[in-house]
Tab-separated table of C-alpha atoms in Angstrom:
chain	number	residue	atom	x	y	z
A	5	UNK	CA	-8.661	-105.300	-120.775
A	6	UNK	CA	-11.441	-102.269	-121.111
A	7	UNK	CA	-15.110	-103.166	-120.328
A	8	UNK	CA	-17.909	-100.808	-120.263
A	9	UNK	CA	-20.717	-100.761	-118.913
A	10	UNK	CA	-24.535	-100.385	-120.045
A	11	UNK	CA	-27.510	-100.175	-117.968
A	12	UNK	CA	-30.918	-100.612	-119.338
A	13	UNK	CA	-34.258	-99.811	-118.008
A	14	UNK	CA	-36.140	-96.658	-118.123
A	15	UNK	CA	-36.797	-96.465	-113.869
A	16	UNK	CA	-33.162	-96.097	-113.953
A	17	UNK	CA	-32.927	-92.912	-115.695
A	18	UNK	CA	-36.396	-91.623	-114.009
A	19	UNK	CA	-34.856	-92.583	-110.679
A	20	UNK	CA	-37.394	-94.473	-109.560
A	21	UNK	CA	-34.335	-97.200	-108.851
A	22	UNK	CA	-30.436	-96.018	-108.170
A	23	UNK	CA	-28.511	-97.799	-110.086
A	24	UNK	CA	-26.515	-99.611	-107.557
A	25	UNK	CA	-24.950	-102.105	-110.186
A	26	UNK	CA	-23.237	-100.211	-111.818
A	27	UNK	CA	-21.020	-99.371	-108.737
A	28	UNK	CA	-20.624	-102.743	-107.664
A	29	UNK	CA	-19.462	-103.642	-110.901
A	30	UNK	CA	-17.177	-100.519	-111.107
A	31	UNK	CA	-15.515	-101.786	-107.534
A	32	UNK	CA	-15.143	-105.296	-108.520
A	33	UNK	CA	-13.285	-104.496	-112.535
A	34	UNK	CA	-10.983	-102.396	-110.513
A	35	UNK	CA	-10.265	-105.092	-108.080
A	36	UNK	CA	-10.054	-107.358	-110.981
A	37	UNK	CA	-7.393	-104.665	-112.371
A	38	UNK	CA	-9.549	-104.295	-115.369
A	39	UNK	CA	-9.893	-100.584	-117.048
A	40	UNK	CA	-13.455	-99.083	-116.649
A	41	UNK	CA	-13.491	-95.456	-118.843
A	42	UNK	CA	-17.685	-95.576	-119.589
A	43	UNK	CA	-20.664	-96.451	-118.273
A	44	UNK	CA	-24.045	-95.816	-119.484
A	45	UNK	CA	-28.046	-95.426	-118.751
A	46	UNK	CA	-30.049	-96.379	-121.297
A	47	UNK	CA	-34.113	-96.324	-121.430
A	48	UNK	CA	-36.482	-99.357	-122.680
A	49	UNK	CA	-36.167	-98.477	-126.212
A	50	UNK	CA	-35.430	-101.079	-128.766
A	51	UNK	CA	-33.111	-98.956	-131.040
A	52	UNK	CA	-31.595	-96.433	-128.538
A	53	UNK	CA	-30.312	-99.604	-126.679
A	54	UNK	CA	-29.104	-101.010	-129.825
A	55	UNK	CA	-26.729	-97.933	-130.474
A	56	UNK	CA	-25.411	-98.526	-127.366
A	57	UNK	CA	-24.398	-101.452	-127.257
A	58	UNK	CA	-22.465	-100.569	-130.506
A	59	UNK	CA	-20.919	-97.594	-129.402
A	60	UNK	CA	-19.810	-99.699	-126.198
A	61	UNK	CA	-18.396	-102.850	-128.295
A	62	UNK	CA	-16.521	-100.399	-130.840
A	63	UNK	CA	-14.126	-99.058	-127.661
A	64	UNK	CA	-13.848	-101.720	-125.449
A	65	UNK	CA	-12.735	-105.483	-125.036
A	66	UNK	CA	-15.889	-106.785	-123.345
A	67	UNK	CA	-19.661	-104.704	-122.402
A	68	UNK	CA	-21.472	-106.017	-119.445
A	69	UNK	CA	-25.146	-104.820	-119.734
A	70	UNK	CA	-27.549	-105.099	-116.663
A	71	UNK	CA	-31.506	-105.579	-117.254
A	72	UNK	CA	-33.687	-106.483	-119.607
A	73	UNK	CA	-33.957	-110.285	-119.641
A	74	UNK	CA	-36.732	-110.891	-118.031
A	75	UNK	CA	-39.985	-112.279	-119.869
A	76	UNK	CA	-42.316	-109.102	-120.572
A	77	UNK	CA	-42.683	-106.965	-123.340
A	78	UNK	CA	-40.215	-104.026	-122.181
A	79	UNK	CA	-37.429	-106.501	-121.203
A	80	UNK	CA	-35.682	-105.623	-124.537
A	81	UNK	CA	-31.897	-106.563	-124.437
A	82	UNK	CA	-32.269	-109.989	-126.295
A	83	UNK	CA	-33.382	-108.098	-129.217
A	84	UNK	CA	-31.200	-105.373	-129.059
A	85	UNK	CA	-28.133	-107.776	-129.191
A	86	UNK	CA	-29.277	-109.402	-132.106
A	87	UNK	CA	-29.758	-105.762	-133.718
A	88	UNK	CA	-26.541	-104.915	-132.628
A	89	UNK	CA	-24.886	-107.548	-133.787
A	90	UNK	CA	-26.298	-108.066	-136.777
A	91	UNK	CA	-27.713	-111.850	-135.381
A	92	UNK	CA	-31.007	-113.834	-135.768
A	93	UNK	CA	-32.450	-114.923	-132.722
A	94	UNK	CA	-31.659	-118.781	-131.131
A	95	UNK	CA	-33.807	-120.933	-128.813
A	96	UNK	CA	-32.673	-123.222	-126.204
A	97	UNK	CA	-34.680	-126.251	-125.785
A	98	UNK	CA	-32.861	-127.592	-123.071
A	99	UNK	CA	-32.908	-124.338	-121.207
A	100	UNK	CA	-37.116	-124.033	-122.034
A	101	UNK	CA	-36.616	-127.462	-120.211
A	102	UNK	CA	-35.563	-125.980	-117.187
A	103	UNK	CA	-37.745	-122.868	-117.063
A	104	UNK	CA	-40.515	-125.480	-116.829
A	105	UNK	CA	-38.911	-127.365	-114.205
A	106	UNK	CA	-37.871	-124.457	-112.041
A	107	UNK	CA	-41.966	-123.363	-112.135
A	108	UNK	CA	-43.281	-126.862	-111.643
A	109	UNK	CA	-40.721	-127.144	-108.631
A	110	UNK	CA	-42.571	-123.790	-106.985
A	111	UNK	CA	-45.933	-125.486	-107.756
A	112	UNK	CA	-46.866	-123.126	-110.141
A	113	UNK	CA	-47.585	-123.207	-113.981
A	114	UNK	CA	-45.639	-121.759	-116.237
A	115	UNK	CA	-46.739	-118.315	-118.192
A	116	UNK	CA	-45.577	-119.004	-121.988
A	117	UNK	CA	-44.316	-115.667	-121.850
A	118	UNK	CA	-41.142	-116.998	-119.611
A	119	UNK	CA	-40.017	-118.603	-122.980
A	120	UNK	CA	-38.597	-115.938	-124.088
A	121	UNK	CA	-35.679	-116.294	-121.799
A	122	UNK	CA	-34.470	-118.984	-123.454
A	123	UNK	CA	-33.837	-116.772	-126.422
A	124	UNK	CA	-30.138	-115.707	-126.995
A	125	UNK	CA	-28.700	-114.093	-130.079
A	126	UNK	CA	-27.135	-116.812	-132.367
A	127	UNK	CA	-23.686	-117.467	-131.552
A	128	UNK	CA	-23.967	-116.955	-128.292
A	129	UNK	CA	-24.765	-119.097	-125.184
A	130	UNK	CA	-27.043	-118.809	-122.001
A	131	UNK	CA	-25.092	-118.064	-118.361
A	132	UNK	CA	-26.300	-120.167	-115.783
A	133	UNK	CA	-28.327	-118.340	-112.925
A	134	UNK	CA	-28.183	-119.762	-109.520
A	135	UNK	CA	-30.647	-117.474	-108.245
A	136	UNK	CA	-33.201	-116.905	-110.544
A	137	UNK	CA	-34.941	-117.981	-113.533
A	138	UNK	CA	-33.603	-115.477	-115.918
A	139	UNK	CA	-30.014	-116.881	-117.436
A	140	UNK	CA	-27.540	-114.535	-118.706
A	141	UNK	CA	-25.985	-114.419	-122.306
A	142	UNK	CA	-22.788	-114.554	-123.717
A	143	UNK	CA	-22.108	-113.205	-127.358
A	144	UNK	CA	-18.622	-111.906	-128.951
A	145	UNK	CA	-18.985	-109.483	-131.573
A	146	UNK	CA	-17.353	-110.136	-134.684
A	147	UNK	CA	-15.286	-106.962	-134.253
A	148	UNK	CA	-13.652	-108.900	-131.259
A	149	UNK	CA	-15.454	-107.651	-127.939
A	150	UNK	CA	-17.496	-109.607	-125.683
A	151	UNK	CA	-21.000	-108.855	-124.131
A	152	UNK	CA	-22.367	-109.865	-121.270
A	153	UNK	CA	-26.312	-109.586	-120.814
A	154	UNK	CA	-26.780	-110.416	-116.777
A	155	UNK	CA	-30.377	-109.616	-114.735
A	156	UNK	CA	-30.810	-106.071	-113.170
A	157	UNK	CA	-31.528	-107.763	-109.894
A	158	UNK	CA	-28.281	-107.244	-107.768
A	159	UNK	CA	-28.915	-110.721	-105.704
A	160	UNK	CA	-28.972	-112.722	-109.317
A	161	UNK	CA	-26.562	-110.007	-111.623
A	162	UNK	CA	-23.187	-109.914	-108.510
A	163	UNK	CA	-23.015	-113.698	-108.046
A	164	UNK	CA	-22.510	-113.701	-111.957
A	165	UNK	CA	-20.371	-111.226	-112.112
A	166	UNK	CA	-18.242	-112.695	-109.365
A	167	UNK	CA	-18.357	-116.436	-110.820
A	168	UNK	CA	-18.992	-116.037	-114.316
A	169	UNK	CA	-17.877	-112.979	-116.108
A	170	UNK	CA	-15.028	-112.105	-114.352
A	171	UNK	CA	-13.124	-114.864	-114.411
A	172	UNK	CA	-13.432	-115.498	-118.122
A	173	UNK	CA	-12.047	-112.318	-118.712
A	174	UNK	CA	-9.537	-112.748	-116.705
A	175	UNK	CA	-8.680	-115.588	-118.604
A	176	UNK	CA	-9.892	-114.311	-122.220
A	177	UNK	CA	-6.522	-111.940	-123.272
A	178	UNK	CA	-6.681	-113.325	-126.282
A	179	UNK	CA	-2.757	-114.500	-125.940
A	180	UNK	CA	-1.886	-112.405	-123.541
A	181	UNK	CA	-2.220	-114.520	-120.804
A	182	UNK	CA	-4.071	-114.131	-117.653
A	183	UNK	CA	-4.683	-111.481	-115.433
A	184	UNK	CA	-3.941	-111.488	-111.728
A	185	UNK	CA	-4.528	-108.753	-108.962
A	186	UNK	CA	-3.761	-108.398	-105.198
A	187	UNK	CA	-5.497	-106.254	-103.342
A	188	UNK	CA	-3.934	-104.835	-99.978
A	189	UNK	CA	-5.829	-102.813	-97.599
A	190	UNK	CA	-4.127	-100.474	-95.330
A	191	UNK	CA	-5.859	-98.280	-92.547
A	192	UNK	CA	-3.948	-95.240	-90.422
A	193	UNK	CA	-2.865	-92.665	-93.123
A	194	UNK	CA	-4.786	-90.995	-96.439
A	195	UNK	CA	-4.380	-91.511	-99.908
A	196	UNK	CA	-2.234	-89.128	-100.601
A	197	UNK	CA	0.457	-90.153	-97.993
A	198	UNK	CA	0.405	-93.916	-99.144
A	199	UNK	CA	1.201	-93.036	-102.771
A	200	UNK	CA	4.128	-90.765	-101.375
A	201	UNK	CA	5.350	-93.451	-99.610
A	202	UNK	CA	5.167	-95.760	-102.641
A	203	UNK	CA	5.604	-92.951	-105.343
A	204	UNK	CA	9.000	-94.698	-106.711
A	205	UNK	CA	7.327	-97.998	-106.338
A	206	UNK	CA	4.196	-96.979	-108.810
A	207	UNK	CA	5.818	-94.743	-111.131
A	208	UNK	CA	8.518	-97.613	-111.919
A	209	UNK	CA	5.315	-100.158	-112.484
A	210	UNK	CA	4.945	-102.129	-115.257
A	211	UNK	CA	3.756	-105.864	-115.151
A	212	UNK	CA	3.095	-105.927	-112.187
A	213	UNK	CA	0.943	-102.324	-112.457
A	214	UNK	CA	0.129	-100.288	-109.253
A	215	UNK	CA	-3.162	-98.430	-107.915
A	216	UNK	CA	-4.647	-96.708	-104.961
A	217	UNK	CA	-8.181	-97.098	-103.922
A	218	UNK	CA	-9.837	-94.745	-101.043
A	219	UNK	CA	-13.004	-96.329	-99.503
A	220	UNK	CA	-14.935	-95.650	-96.464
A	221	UNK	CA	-11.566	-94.855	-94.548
A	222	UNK	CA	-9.941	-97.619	-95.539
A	223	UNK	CA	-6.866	-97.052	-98.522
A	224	UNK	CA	-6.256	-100.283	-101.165
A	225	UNK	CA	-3.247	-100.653	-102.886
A	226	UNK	CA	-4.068	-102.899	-105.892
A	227	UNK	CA	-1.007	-105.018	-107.339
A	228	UNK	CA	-2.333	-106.016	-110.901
A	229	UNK	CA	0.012	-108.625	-113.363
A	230	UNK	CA	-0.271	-110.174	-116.482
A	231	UNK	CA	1.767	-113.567	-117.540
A	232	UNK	CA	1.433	-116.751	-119.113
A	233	UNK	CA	-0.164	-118.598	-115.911
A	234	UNK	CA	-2.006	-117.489	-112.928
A	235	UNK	CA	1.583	-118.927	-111.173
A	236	UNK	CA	3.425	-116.870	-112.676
A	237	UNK	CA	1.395	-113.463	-112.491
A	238	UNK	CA	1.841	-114.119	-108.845
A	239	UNK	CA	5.290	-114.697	-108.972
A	240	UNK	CA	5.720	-110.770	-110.546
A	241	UNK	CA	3.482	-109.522	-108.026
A	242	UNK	CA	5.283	-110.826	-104.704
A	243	UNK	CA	8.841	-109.381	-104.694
A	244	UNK	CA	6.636	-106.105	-105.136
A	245	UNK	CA	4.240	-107.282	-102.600
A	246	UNK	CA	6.962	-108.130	-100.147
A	247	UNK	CA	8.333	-104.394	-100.807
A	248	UNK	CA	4.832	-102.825	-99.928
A	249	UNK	CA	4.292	-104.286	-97.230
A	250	UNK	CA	8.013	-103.353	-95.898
A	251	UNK	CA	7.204	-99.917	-96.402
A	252	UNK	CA	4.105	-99.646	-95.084
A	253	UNK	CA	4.186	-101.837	-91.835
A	254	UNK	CA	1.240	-102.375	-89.928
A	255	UNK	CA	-0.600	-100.113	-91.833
A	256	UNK	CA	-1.329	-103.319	-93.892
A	257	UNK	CA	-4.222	-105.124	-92.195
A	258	UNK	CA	-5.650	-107.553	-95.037
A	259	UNK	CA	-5.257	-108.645	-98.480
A	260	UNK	CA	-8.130	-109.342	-100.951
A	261	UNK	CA	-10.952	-110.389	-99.683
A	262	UNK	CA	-10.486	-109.776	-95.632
A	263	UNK	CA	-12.944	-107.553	-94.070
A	264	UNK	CA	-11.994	-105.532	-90.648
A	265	UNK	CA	-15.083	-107.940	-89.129
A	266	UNK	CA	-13.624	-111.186	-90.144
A	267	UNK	CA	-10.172	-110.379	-88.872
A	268	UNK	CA	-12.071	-109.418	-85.770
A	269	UNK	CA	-13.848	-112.164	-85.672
A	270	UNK	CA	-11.180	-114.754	-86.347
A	271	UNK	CA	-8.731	-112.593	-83.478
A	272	UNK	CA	-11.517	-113.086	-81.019
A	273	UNK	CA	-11.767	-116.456	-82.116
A	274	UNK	CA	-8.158	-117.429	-81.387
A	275	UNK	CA	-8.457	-115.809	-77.529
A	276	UNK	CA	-12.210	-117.322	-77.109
A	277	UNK	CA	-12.901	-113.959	-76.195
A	278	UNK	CA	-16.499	-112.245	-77.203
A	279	UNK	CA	-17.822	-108.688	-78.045
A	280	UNK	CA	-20.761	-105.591	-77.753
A	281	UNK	CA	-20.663	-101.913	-78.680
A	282	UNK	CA	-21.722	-99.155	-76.886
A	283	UNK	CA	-22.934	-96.479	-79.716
A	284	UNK	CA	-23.767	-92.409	-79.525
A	285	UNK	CA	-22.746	-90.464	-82.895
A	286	UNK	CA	-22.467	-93.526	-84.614
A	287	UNK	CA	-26.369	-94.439	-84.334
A	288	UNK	CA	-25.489	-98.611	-84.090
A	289	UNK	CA	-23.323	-98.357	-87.120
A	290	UNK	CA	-20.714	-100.708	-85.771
A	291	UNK	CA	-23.114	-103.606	-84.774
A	292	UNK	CA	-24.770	-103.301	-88.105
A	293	UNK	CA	-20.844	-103.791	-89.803
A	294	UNK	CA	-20.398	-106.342	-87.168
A	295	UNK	CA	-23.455	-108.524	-87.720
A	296	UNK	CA	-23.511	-108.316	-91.376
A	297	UNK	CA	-21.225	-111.034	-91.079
A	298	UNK	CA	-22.332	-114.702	-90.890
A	299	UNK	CA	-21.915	-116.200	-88.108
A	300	UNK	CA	-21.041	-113.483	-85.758
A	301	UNK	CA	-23.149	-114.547	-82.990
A	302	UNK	CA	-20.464	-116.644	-82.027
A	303	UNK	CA	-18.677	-113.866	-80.865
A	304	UNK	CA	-21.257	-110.626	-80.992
A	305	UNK	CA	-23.251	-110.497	-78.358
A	306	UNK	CA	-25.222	-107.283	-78.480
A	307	UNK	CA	-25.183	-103.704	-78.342
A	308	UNK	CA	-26.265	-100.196	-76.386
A	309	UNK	CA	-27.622	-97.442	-78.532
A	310	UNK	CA	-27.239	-94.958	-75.846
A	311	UNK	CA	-27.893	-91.478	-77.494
A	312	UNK	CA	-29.060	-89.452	-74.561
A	313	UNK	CA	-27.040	-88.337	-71.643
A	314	UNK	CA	-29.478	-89.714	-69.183
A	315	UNK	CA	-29.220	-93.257	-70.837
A	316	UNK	CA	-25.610	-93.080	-70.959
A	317	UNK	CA	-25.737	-93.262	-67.202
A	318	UNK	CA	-28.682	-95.631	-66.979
A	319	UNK	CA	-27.843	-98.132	-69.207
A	320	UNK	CA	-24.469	-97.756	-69.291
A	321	UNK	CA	-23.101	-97.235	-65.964
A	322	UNK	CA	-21.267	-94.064	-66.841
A	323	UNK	CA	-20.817	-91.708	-63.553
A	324	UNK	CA	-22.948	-88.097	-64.140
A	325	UNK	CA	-20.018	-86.816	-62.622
A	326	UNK	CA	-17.738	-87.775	-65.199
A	327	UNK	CA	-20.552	-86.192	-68.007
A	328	UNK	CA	-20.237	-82.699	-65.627
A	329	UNK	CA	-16.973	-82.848	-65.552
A	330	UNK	CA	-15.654	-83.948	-68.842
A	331	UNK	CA	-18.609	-83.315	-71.135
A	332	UNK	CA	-20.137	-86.161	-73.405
A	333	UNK	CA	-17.786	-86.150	-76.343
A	334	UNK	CA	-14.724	-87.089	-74.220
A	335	UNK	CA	-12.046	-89.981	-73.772
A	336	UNK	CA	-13.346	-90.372	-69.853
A	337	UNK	CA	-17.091	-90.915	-71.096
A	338	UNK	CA	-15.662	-93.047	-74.185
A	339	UNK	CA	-14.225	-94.734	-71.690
A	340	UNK	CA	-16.918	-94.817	-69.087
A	341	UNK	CA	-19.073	-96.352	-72.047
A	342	UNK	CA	-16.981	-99.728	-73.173
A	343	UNK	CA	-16.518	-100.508	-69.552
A	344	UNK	CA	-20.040	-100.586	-68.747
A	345	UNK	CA	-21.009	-101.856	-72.086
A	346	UNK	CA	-18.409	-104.688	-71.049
A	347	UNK	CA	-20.054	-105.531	-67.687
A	348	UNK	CA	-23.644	-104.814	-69.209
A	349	UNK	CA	-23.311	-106.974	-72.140
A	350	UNK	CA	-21.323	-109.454	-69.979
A	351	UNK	CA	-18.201	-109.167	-72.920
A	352	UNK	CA	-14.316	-109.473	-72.734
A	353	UNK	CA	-14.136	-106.425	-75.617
A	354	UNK	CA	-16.503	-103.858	-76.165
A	355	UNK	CA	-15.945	-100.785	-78.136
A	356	UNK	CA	-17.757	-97.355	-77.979
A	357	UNK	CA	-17.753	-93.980	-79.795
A	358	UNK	CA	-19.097	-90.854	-78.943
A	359	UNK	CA	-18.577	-87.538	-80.597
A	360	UNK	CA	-20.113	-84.106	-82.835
A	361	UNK	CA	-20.302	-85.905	-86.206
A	362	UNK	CA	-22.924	-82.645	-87.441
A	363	UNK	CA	-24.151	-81.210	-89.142
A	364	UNK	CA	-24.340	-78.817	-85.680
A	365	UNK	CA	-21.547	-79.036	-83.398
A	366	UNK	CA	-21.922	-81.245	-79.797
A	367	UNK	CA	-19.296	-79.417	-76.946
A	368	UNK	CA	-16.412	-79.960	-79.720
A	369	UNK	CA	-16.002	-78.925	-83.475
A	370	UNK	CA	-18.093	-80.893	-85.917
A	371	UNK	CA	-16.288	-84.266	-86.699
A	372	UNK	CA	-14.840	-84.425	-83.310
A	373	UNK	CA	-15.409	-88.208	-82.709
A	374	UNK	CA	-14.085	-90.594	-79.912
A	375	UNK	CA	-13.619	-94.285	-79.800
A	376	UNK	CA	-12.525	-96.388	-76.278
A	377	UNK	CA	-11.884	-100.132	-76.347
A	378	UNK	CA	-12.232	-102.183	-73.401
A	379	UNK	CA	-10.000	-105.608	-73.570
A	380	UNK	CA	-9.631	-107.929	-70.382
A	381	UNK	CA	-6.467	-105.690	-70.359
A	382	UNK	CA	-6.910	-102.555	-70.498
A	383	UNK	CA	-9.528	-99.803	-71.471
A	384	UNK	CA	-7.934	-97.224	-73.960
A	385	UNK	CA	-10.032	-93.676	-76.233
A	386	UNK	CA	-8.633	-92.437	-78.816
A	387	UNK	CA	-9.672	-88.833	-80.582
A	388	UNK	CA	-10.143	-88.467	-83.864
A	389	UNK	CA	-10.911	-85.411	-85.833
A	390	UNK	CA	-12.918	-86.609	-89.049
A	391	UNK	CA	-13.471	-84.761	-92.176
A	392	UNK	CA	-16.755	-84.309	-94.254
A	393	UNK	CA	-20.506	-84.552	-93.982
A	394	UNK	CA	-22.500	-86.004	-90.865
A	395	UNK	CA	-22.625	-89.584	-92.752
A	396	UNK	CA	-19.023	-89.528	-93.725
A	397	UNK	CA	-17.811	-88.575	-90.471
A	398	UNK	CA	-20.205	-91.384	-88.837
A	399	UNK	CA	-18.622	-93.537	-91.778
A	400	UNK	CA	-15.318	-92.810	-91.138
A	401	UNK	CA	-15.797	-93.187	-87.466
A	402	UNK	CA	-17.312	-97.111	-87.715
A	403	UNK	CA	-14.260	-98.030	-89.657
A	404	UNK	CA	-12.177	-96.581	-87.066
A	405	UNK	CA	-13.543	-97.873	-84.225
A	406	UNK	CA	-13.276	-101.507	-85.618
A	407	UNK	CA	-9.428	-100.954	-86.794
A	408	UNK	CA	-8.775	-99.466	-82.872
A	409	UNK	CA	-10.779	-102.555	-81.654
A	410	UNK	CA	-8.551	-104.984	-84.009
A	411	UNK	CA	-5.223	-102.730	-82.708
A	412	UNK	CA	-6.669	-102.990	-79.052
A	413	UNK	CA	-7.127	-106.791	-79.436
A	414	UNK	CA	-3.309	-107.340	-80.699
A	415	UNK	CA	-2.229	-105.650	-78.257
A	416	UNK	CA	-0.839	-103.050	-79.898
A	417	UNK	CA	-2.454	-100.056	-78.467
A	418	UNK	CA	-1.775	-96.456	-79.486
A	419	UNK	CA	-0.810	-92.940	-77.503
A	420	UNK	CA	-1.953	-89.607	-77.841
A	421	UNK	CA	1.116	-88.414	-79.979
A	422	UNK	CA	1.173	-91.304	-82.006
A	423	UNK	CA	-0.939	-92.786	-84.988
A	424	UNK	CA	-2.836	-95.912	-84.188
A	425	UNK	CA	0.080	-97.873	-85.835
A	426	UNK	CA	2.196	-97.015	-83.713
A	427	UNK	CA	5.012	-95.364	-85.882
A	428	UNK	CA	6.133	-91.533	-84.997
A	429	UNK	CA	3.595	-89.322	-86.373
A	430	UNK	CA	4.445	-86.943	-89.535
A	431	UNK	CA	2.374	-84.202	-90.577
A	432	UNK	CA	-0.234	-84.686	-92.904
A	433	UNK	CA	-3.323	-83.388	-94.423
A	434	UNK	CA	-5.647	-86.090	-93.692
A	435	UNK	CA	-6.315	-87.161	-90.274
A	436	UNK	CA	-4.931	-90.200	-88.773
A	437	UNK	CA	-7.944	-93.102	-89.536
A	438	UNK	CA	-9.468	-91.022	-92.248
């Protein structure tokens, strides 16, 4: 299955917006194990959108176009289907219904204008919106591909995306059955290391297929089959599964939708344990990954932005002896930080980084960082030498402080001369929790 993608509106290709969609939706065919070759930016212009959405539905199986339903004059993508496609233009009375419910429920009277979202090229049918008034459209060309007209707005277009589009294409192979992927997410070596250790694996792949996915430190190996039944897709991807996991261990820390916070969460849960951070390089990164999670004030209970030395002692306890003596970016102040973010923040874990994440260096070489957990069992740093930018290496840096603080709460705790998973280390290019 090949779906490109077209964007439409003109503050797109001024930059007046970034065109975040088109990422998301780039991330999300991939997890879906769905090819993605093209993408394009096109401006409010009637025929130049037209052509696109040609060009796109001559080389692919399905074109999912953001923007340009909406009810003014420049929202243009209704019309430019029905140019494309060679299609007069339908009306939904039921949906008009609606439109003038969904206004008289707000109190408000309805412009006219809004109408024209219940047009849809003929053929085609309207995509329910759960978060706004603007539905999306369905349409199949009558060369064979699909298109997908969804709103620009991320918090109505992702939804769907997620509950909409991609599962009918999952299900859509025109005979060839549906598509299933699993998506495993390892942490502790780099991409390059993972596919050696599955090289045989993914150059024997077939049905199921095999792919590797780098990510803000975190590697995905994405197990994609096709078969007659979503049961038995995932009956060709488990012996394979099974064989990954062997290989890689406890590198493997989730599978599909897990996050590092929700396993963090849920392992906190399970000891009725709770958690703060104590933050320098990392600028609060950490709590802002933590409490992007619902619900995490069940076990988050706050966090210590201590950026100065003189705050590191005042807030945090940590002995000015121990800064003279060891410097800032060190394991003893790493350490000196969770356990007075611990007793501060009145936690049983609490996890805090230090380090030189740039651009100028800090005592040690730029993307010198250093994370210490405290448990109710013992207080452990770990350094970590971090390639990139300033905001990669603080990137890099959140996602390895939560994976030590998920090791830390196992149990399984790490040494100097050993990666954080605990296996004997081999040399490698990237750095351990890169």
């Amino acid at each position: 299955m090949i779906v490109e993608v077209v964007a439409v509106g003109t503050e797109l290709l001024l930059g007046q917006i970034v065109n975040s969609n088109a990422a998301e939706i780039g991330r999300r065919l991939a997890d879906a194990g769905m090819d993605h070759f093209h993408q394009t930016v096109v401006g409010d212009n009637l025929d130049r959108i037209a052509h696109a959405l040609r060009t796109a539905a001559a080389r692919a199986d399905a074109v999912i176009i953001t923007g340009g339903i909406g009810p003014t004059q420049d929202d243009l993508t209704r019309e430019a289907l029905c140019l494309a496609l060679g299609r007069s233009m339908a009306f939904s009375d039921d949906y008009a219904v609606q439109l003038r419910s969904y206004w008289e429920r707000r109190g408000r009277a309805m412009p006219e204008q809004n109408l024209r979202q219940a047009e849809y090229p003929a053929g085609g049918e309207l995509i329910p919106n759960p978060k706004g008034s603007a539905p999306g459209i369905r349409v199949r060309a009558d060369g064979g591909a699909w298109l997908f007209a969804l709103p620009g707005v991320p918090q109505e277009m992702l939804p769907m995306l997620e509950h909409e589009v991609i599962p009918f294409l999952a299900h859509s192979g025109d005979g060839e059955g549906v598509l299933v992927s699993r998506l495993l997410r390892t942490w502790g070596e780099g991409e390059s290391r993972i596919a050696e250790l599955l090289g045989d694996l993914f150059e024997e792949a077939e049905n199921p297929t095999m792919a590797f996915l780098a990510s803000s430190g975190e590697i995905k190996v994405r197990l994609t089959a096709r078969a007659g039944d979503e049961a038995a897709a995932r009956a060709l991807i488990a012996p394979v599964e099974a064989e990954v996991r062997n290989r890689l261990g406890p590198r493997v820390f989730g599978a599909d939708a897990d996050t590092l916070e929700t396993i963090v969460f849920r392992m906190l849960d399970e000891r009725g344990w709770s958690i703060g951070t104590a933050e320098s390089a990392t600028g609060g990164k950490i709590a802002a990954r933590l409490t992007d999670t619902p619900g995490a004030s069940e076990w988050y209970r706050g966090s210590v932005v201590a950026y100065h030395e003189d705050l590191k002692r005042d807030l945090l306890d940590v002995p000015a002896e121990t800064i003279t003596a060891a410097g800032v970016v060190s394991e003893a102040v790493a350490e000196a930080m969770a356990e007075g973010a611990a007793a501060r923040l009145e936690v049983d874990v609490a996890v805090a980084v230090t380090g030189s994440a740039g651009p100028d260096g800090l005592e040690r070489r730029v993307g010198t960082m250093i994370i210490a957990v405290r448990t109710p069992e013992a207080t452990r740093a770990k350094t970590l030498h971090l390639p990139g930018d300033r905001e990669r290496v603080r990137t890099y840096a959140t996602t390895a402080a939560l994976q030590l603080t998920r090791l830390a709460i196992s149990g399984h705790w790490w040494t100097d001369d050993e990666p954080a998973f605990g296996r004997p280390r081999r040399p490698v290019t990237e750095p351990t929790g890169s």
